[in-house]
Coordinates of C-alpha atoms in Angstrom, one line a residue:
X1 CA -29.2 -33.4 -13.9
X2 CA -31.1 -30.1 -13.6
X3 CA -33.6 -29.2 -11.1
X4 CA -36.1 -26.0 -11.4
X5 CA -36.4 -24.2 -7.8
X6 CA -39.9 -24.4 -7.0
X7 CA -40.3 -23.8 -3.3
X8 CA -38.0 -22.1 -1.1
X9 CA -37.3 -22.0 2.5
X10 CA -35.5 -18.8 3.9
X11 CA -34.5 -18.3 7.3
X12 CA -31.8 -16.0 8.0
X13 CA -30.3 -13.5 10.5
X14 CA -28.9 -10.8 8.4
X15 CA -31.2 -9.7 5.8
X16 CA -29.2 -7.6 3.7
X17 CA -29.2 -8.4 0.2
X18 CA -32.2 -10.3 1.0
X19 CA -34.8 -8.3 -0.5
X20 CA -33.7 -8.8 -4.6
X21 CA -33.7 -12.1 -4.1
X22 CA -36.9 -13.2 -2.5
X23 CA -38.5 -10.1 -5.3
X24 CA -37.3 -12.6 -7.9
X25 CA -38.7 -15.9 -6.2
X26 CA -42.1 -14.2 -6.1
X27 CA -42.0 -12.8 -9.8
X28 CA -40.8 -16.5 -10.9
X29 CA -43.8 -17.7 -8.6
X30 CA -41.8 -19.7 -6.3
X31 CA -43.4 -20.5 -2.9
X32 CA -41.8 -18.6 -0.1
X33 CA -41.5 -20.4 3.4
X34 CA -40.2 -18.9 6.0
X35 CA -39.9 -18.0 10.0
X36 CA -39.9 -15.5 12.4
X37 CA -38.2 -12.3 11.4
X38 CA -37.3 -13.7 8.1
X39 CA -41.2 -14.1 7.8
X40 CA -42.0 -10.5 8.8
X41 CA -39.5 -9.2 6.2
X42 CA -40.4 -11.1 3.0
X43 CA -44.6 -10.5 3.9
X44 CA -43.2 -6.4 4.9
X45 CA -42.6 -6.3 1.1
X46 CA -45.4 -7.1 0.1
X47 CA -44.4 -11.0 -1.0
X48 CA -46.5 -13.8 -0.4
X49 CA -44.6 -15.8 2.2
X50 CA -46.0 -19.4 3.8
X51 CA -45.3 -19.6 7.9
X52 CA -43.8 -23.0 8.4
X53 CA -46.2 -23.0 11.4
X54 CA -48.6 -23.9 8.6
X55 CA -46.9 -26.9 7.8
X56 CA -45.9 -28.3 11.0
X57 CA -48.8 -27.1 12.7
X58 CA -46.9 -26.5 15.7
X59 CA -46.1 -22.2 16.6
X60 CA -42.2 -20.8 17.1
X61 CA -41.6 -22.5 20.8
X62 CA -39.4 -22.1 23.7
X63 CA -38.5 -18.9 23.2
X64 CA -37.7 -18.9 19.3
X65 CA -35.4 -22.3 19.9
X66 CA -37.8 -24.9 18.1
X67 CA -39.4 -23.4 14.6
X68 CA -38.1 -25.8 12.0
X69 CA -37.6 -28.9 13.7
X70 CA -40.0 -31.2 12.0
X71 CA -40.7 -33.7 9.6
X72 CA -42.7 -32.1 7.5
X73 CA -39.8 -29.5 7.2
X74 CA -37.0 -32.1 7.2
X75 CA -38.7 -34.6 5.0
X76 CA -39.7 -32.0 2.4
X77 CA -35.4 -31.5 2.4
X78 CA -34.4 -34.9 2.4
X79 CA -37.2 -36.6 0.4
X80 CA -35.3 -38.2 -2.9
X81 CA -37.3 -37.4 -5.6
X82 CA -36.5 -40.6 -8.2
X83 CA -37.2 -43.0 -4.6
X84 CA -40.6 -44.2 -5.1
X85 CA -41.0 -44.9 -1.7
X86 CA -39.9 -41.3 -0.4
X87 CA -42.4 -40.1 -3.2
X88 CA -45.4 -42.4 -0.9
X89 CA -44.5 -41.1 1.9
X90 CA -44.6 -37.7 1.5
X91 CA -47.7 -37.7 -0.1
X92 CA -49.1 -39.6 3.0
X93 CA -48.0 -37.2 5.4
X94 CA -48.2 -33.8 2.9
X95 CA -45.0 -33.0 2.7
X96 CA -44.4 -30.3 0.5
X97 CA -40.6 -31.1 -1.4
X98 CA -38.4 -27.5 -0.8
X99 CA -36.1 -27.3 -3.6
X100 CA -33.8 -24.2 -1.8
X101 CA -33.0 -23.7 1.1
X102 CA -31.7 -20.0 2.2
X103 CA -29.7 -19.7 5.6
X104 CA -27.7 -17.5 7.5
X105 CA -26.9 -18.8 11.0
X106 CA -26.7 -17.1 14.4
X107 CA -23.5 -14.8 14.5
X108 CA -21.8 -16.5 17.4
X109 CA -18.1 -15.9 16.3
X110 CA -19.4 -12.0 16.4
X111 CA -21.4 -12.5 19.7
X112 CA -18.0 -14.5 21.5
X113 CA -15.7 -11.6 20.1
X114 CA -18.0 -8.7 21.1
X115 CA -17.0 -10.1 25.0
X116 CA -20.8 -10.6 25.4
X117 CA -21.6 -13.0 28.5
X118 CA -22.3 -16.5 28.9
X119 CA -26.1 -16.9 28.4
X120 CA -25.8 -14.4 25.4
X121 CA -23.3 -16.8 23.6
X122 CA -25.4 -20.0 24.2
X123 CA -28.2 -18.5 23.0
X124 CA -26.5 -17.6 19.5
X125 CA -25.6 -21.3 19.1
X126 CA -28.1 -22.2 15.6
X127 CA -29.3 -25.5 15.6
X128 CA -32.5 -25.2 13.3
X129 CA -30.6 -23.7 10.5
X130 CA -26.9 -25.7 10.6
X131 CA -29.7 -28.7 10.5
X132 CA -31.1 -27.3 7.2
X133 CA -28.1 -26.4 6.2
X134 CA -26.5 -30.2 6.4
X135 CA -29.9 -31.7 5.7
X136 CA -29.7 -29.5 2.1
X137 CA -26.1 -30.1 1.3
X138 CA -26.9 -34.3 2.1
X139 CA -29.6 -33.9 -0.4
X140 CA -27.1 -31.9 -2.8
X141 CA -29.2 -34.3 -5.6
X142 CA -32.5 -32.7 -5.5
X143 CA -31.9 -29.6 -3.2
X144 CA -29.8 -25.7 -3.7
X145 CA -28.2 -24.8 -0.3
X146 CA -27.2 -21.1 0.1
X147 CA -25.2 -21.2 3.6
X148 CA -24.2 -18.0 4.5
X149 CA -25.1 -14.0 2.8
X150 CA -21.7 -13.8 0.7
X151 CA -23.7 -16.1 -1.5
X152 CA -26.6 -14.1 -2.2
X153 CA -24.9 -12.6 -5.3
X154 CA -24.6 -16.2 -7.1
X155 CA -28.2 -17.2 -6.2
X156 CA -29.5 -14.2 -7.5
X157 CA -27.5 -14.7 -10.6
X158 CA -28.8 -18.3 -11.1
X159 CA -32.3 -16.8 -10.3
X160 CA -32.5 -13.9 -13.4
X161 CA -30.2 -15.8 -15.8
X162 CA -31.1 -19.3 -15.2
X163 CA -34.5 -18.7 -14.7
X164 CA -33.7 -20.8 -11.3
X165 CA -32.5 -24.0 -13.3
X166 CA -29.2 -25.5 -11.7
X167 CA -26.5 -28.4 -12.6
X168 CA -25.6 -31.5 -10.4
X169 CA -22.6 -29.5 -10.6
X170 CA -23.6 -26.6 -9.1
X171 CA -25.8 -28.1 -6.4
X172 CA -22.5 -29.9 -5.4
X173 CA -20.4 -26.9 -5.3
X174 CA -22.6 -25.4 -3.0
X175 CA -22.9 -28.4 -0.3
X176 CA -19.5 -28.5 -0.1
X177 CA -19.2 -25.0 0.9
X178 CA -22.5 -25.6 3.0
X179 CA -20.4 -28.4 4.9
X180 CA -17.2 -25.2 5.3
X181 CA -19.3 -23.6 6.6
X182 CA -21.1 -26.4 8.8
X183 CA -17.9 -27.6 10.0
X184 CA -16.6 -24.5 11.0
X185 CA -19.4 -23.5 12.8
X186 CA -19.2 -26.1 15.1
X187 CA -15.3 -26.0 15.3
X188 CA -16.1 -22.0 16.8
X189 CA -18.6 -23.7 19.4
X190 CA -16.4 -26.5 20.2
X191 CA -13.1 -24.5 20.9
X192 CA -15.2 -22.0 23.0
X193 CA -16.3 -24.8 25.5
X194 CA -13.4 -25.9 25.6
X195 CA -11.4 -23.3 26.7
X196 CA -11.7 -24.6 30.2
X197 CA -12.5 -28.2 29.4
X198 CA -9.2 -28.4 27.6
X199 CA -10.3 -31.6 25.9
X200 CA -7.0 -32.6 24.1
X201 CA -8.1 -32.3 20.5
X202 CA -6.6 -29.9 17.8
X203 CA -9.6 -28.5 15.9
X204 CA -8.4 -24.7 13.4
X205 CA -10.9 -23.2 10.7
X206 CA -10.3 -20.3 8.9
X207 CA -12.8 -19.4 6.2
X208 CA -10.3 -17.0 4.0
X209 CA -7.7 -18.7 1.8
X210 CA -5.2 -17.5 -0.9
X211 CA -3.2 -20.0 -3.3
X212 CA 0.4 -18.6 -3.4
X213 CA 3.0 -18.3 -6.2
X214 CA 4.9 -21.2 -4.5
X215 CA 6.3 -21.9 -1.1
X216 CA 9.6 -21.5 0.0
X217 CA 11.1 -22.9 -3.2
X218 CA 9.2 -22.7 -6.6
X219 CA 8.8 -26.6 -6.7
X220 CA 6.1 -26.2 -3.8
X221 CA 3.1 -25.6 -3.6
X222 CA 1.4 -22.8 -0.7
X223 CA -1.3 -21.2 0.6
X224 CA -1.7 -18.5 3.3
X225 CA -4.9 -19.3 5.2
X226 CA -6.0 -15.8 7.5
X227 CA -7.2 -12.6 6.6
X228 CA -4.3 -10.5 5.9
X229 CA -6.3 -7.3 5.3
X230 CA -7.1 -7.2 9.3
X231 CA -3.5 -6.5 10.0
X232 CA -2.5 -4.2 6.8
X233 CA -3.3 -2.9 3.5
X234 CA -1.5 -3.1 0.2
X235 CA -1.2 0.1 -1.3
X236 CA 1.5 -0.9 -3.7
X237 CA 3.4 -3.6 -5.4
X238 CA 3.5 -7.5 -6.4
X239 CA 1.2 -10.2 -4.6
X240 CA 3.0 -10.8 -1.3
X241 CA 4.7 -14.1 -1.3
X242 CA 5.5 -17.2 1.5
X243 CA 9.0 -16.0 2.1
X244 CA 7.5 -12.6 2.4
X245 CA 4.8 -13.7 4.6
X246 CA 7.1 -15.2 7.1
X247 CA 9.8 -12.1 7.4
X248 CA 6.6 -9.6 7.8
X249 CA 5.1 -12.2 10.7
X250 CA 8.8 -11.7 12.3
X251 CA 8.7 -8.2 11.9
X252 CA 5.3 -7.5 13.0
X253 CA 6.4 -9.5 16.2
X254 CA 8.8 -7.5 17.0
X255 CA 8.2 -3.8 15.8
X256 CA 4.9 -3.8 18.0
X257 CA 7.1 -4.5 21.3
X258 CA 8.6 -0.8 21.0
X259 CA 6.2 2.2 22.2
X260 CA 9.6 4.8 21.2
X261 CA 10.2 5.5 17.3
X262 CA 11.7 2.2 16.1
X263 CA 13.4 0.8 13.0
X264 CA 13.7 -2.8 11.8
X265 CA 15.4 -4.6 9.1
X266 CA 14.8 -8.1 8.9
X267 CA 16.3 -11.2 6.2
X268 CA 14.8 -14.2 6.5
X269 CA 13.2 -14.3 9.5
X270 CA 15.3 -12.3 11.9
X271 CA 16.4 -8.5 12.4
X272 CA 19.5 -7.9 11.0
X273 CA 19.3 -4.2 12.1
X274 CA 17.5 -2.4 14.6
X275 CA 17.6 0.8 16.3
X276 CA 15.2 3.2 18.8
X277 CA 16.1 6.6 18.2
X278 CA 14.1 10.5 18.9
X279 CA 13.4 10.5 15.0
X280 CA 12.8 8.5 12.1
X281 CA 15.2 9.3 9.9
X282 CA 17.8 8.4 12.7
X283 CA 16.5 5.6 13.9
X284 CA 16.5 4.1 9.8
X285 CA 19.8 5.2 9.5
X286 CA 21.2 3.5 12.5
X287 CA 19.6 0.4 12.0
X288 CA 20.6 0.3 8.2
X289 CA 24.1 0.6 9.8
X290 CA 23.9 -2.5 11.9
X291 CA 24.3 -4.8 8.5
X292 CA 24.0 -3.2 5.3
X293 CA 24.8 -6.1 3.4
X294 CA 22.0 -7.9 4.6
X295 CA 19.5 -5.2 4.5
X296 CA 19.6 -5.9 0.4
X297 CA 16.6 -7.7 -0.4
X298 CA 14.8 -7.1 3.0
X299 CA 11.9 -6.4 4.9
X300 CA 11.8 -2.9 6.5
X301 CA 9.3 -2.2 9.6
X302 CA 8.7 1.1 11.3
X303 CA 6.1 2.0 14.2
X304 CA 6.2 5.7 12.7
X305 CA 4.4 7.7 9.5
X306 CA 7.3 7.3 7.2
X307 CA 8.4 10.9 6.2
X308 CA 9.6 12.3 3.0
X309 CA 13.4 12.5 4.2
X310 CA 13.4 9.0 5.4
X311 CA 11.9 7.8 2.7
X312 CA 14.3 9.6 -0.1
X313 CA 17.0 7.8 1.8
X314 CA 15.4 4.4 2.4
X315 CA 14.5 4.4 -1.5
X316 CA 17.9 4.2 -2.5
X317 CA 18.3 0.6 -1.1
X318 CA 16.8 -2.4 -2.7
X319 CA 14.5 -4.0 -0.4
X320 CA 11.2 -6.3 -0.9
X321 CA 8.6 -5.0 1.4
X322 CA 8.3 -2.1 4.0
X323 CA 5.4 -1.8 6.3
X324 CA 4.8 1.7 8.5
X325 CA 1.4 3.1 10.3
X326 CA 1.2 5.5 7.5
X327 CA 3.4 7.6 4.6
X328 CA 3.4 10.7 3.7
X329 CA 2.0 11.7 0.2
X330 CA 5.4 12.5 -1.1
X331 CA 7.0 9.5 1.1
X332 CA 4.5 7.1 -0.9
X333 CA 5.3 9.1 -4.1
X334 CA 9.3 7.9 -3.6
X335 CA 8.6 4.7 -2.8
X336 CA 6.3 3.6 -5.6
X337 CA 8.5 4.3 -8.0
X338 CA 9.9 0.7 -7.7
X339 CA 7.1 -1.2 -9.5
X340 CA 7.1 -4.1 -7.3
X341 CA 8.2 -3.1 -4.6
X342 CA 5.5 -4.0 -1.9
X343 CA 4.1 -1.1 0.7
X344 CA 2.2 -1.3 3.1
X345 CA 0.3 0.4 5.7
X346 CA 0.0 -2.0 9.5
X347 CA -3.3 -1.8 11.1
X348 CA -3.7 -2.6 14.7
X349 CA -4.4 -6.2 15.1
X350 CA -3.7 -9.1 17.6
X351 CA -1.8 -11.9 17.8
X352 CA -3.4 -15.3 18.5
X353 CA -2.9 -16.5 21.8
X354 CA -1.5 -19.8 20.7
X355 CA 1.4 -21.0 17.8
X356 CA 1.1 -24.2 16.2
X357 CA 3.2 -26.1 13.7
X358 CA 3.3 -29.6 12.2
X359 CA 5.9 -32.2 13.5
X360 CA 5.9 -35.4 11.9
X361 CA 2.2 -36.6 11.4
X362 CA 0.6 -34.2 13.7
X363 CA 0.5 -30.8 15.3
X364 CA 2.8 -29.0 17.7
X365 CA 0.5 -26.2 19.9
X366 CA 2.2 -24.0 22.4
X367 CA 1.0 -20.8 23.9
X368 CA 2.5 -17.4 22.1
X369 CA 5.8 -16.6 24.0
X370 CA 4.0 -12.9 24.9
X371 CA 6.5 -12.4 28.0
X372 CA 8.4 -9.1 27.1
X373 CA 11.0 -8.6 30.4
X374 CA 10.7 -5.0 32.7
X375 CA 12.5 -3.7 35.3
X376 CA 10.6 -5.5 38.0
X377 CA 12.3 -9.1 36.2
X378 CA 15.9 -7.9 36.4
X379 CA 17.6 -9.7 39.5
X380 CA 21.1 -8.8 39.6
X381 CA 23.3 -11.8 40.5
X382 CA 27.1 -9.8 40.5
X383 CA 28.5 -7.4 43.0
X384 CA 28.6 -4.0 40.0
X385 CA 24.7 -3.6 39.4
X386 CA 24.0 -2.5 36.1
X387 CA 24.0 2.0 35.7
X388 CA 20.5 3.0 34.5
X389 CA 21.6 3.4 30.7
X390 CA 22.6 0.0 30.6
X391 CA 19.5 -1.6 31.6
X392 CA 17.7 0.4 29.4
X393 CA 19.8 -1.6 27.1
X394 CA 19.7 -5.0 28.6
X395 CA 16.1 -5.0 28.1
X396 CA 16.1 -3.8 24.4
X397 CA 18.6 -6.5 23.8
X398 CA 16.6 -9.2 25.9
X399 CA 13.5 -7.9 23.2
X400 CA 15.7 -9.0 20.2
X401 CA 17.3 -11.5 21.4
X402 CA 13.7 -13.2 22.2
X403 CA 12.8 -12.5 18.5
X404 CA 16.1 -14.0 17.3
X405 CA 16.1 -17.6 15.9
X406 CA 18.2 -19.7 18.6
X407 CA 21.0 -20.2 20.0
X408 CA 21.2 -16.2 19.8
X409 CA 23.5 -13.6 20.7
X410 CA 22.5 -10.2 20.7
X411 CA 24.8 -6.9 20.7
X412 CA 23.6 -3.4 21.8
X413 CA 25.3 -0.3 22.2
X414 CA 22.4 3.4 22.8
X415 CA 19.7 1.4 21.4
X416 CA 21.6 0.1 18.4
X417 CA 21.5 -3.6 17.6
X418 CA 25.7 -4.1 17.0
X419 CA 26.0 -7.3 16.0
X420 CA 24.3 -11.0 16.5
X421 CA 24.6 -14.7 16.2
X422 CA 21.7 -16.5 15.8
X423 CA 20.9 -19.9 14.4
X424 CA 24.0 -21.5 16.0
X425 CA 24.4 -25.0 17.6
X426 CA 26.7 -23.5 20.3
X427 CA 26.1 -20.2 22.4
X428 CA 29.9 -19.9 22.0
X429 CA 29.6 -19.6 18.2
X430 CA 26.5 -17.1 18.2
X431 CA 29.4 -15.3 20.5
X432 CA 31.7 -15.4 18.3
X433 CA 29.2 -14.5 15.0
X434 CA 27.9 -11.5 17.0
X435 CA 31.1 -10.0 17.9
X436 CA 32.6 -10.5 14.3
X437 CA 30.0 -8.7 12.8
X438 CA 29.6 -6.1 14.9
X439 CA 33.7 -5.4 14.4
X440 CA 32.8 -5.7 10.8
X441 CA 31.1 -3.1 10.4
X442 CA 33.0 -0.8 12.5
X443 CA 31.3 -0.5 15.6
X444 CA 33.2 -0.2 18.7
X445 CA 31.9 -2.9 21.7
X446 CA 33.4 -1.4 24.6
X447 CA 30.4 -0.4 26.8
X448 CA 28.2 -2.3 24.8
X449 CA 25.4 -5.3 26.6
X450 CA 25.0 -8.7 25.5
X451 CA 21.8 -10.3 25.8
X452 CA 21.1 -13.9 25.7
X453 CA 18.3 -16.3 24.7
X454 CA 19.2 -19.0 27.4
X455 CA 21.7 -19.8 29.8
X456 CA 25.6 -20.1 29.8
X457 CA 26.7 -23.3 30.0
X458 CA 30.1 -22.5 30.6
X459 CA 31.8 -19.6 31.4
X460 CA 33.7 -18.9 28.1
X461 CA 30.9 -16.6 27.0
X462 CA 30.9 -14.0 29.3
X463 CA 35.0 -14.3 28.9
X464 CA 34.8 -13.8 25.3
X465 CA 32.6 -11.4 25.8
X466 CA 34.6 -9.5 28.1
X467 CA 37.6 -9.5 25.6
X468 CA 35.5 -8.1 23.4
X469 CA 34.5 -4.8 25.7
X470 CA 30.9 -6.1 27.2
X471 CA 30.2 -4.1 30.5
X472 CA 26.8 -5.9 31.1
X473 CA 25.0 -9.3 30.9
X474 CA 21.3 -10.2 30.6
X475 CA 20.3 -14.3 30.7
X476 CA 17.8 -16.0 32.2
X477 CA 20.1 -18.2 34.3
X478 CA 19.4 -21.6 35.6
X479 CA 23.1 -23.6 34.6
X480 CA 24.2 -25.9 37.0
X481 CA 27.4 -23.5 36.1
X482 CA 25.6 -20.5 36.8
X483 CA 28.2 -19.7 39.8
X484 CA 31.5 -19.8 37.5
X485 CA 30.1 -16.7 35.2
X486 CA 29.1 -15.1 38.0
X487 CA 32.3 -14.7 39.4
X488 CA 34.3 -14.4 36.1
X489 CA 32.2 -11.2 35.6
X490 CA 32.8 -10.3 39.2
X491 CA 36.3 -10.5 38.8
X492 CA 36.5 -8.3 36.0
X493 CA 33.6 -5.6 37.0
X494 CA 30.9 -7.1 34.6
X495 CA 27.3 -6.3 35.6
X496 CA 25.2 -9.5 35.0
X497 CA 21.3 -10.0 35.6
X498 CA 19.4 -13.0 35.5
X499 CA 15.5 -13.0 34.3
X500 CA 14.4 -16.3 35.1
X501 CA 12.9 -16.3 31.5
X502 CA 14.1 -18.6 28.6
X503 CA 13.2 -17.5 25.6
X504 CA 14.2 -20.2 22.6
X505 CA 13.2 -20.0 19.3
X506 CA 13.3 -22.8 16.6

């Protein structure tokens, strides 16, 4: 069923992209109403424009907060056109029928993220126009509902090549994304009162979605839901995949705990080499070193401009995404030679404060595990406290071991990630996985820190570890059975210190 727009009502905040629009209602000699600002615009250009105080016969009140509230408005949304009955009554009471209606709502997700106070934020909470907006998308029959200013584009395209004249279809389309935009709207407001309230209820929106090439397998189906252009830009290579999206998440995690040039290789989730170092190059080439074997197919991180020497080196590895603050030109040169290989430049962005992740039929929701260990946290619990090098050590092994899927063991020698064990069902065996590795691939332990993601249950860790040439322990304690690795590393002059802080990760 088509419907010919013959009267319009416009209220908006931003105007931009306003003015061709309303030009074209008035040269297809569709009656403009309109309110405050919006008002001043359209009649600033010289357009005819109707106040809706000359319908309701009531003037803007309280401040601005009551202009469109009123039958006359509302019923000349809502009327159905094919009721009889509607037809009666809006005769009676001279209703005019509106057949589109234009609105772009108070920015309050701008206002709340621009730290503005209290009474600043209330007052950017809409309620005239997310009414006309849901009374418009109900009446998605008779009525064109433009919700926000990314649609001005499509209603100006219906306008010149349709000569205003839209489907069912259409009219539909756009009340669903009127109720998107409805319903997030008032998830924003609700999740800002409720930051104290705390009301148990899980309520996400995010406007920006992209369909994926498939999830972790080919036989499922994925999205990514976020905007991924606030934390980097693509400057090269294929469309950026669900694996891919996950190992970069990881990455990003952890690369933006290090304030010293850092290197990162990650596999599936979890750094398979890392290394701090007083240059790039050397800090690639050392964590390259820490598993080569994984590092094929990998995600490669840096918090440094990527320079041409590093990057004639890193090209010569096969690896599926790298991400860096910046590239040289001839760095960027190397690297795109490999046709998909995706590059890309990190922005500075933040991490929500909470995680969430579905279990069963619902939601789990947990606060971000954002507690990076210093000095201060160190309590040392054995009679040989650790020297200065190794607890600049301990702590860059606690930082990896904390981004390590659990149970994890984590191996560092000078800022070198030596070997791990992650993913076990025993702290033992991520042990045992660490130091096997690390011997793998030639490094020698002796003087070297273990670091672990929760406590020792028994003391066969720290006894294996000691085999192995461990001079230093960071856990967060907290075993019933603390006592008996406390004196096995006493006995055999192991420093150990305890940080209160568990930090498992599934």
């Amino acid at each position: 069923m088509e419907k010919k727009i013959k009267a319009a009502l416009i209220t908006v905040f931003h105007k931009e992209g306003l003015e061709k629009i309303v030009r074209k209602l008035d040269e297809m000699h569709v009656r403009i109403y309109s309110t405050g600002g919006t008002q001043k615009f359209v009649s600033e250009l010289g357009i005819s424009v109707t106040p809706v105080e000359d319908i309701t016969s009531y003037p803007s009140i309280l401040g601005g907060r009551v202009k469109t509230l009123h039958p006359r408005i509302f019923g000349g949304i809502l009327a159905r056109r094919e009721h009889s009955g509607d037809r009666q009554e809006m005769k009676e009471y001279e209703i005019p029928p509106i057949d589109l209606v234009v609105v772009d709502l108070y920015p309050f997700e701008e206002t709340v993220k621009s730290g503005a106070d209290e009474a600043s934020v209330i007052e950017k909470i809409d309620i005239g126009g997310i009414s006309l907006i849901r009374a418009a998308a109900k009446n998605f029959k008779d009525v064109l509902v433009i919700s926000r200013k990314n649609q001005y584009p499509d209603l100006l395209g219906i306008l010149e090549n349709r000569q205003g004249i839209t489907t069912l279809e259409e009219r539909r389309h756009f009340a669903t994304q009127a109720f998107e935009m409805s319903s997030h709207y008032d998830t924003q407001i609700f999740n800002w009162f409720n930051r104290d309230e705390n009301i148990p209820s899980f309520k996400q929106s995010i406007f920006s979605g992209n369909k994926l090439r498939y999830g972790e397998n080919p036989h499922q189906q994925a999205y990514f839901y976020g905007d991924f252009e606030a934390w980097f830009d693509q400057i090269h290579g294929k469309e950026i995949s669900y694996n891919n999206l996950l190992d970069i998440d990881a990455a990003e995690g952890l690369i933006v705990e290090f304030s010293d040039t850092a290197f990162a290789v990650f596999k599936h989730n979890n750094a398979c080499g890392v290394a701090i170092r007083s240059n790039l190059f050397e800090a690639w080439k050392d964590a390259l070193a820490g598993d080569p074997v994984s590092a094929f197919g990998g995600i490669l991180a840096t918090n440094r401009v990527v320079d041409d020497e590093t990057a004639a080196d890193i090209n010569k590895l096969f690896f599926e995404v790298i991400m860096a603050p910046g590239y040289t030109p001839q760095a960027l040169e190397v690297l795109k030679t490999k046709k998909k290989r995706i590059i890309l430049k990190r922005k500075k962005a933040a991490f929500p404060a909470q995680v969430f992740r579905t279990a069963l039929n619902g939601v789990l929701v947990q606060d971000r595990d954002n507690k990076t260990e210093t000095h201060g946290d160190l309590k040392a619990v054995t009679h040989r406290k650790p020297t200065a090098a190794e607890v600049e050590d301990l702590l860059f092994a606690n930082i990896l071991v904390k981004h390590s899927k659990s149970n994890a063991i984590v191996l560092v020698k000078d800022k070198q990630l030596l070997g791990h064990g992650i993913g076990q069902t025993s702290r033992i065996d991520a042990l045992k996985q660490a130091v096997e590795k690390a011997k793998r691939f030639g490094f020698d332990l002796q003087g070297a820190v273990m670091a672990s993601d929760a406590f020792f249950p028994f003391p066969d860790s720290v006894q294996v570890a000691h085999e192995a040439g461990i001079s230093a322990v960071i856990q967060p304690g907290g075993s019933i059975r603390d006592q008996e690795s406390v004196d096995y590393c006493n006995d055999h002059e192991i420093a150990m210190v305890f940080t209160g802080i568990r930090h498992f990760k599934h």
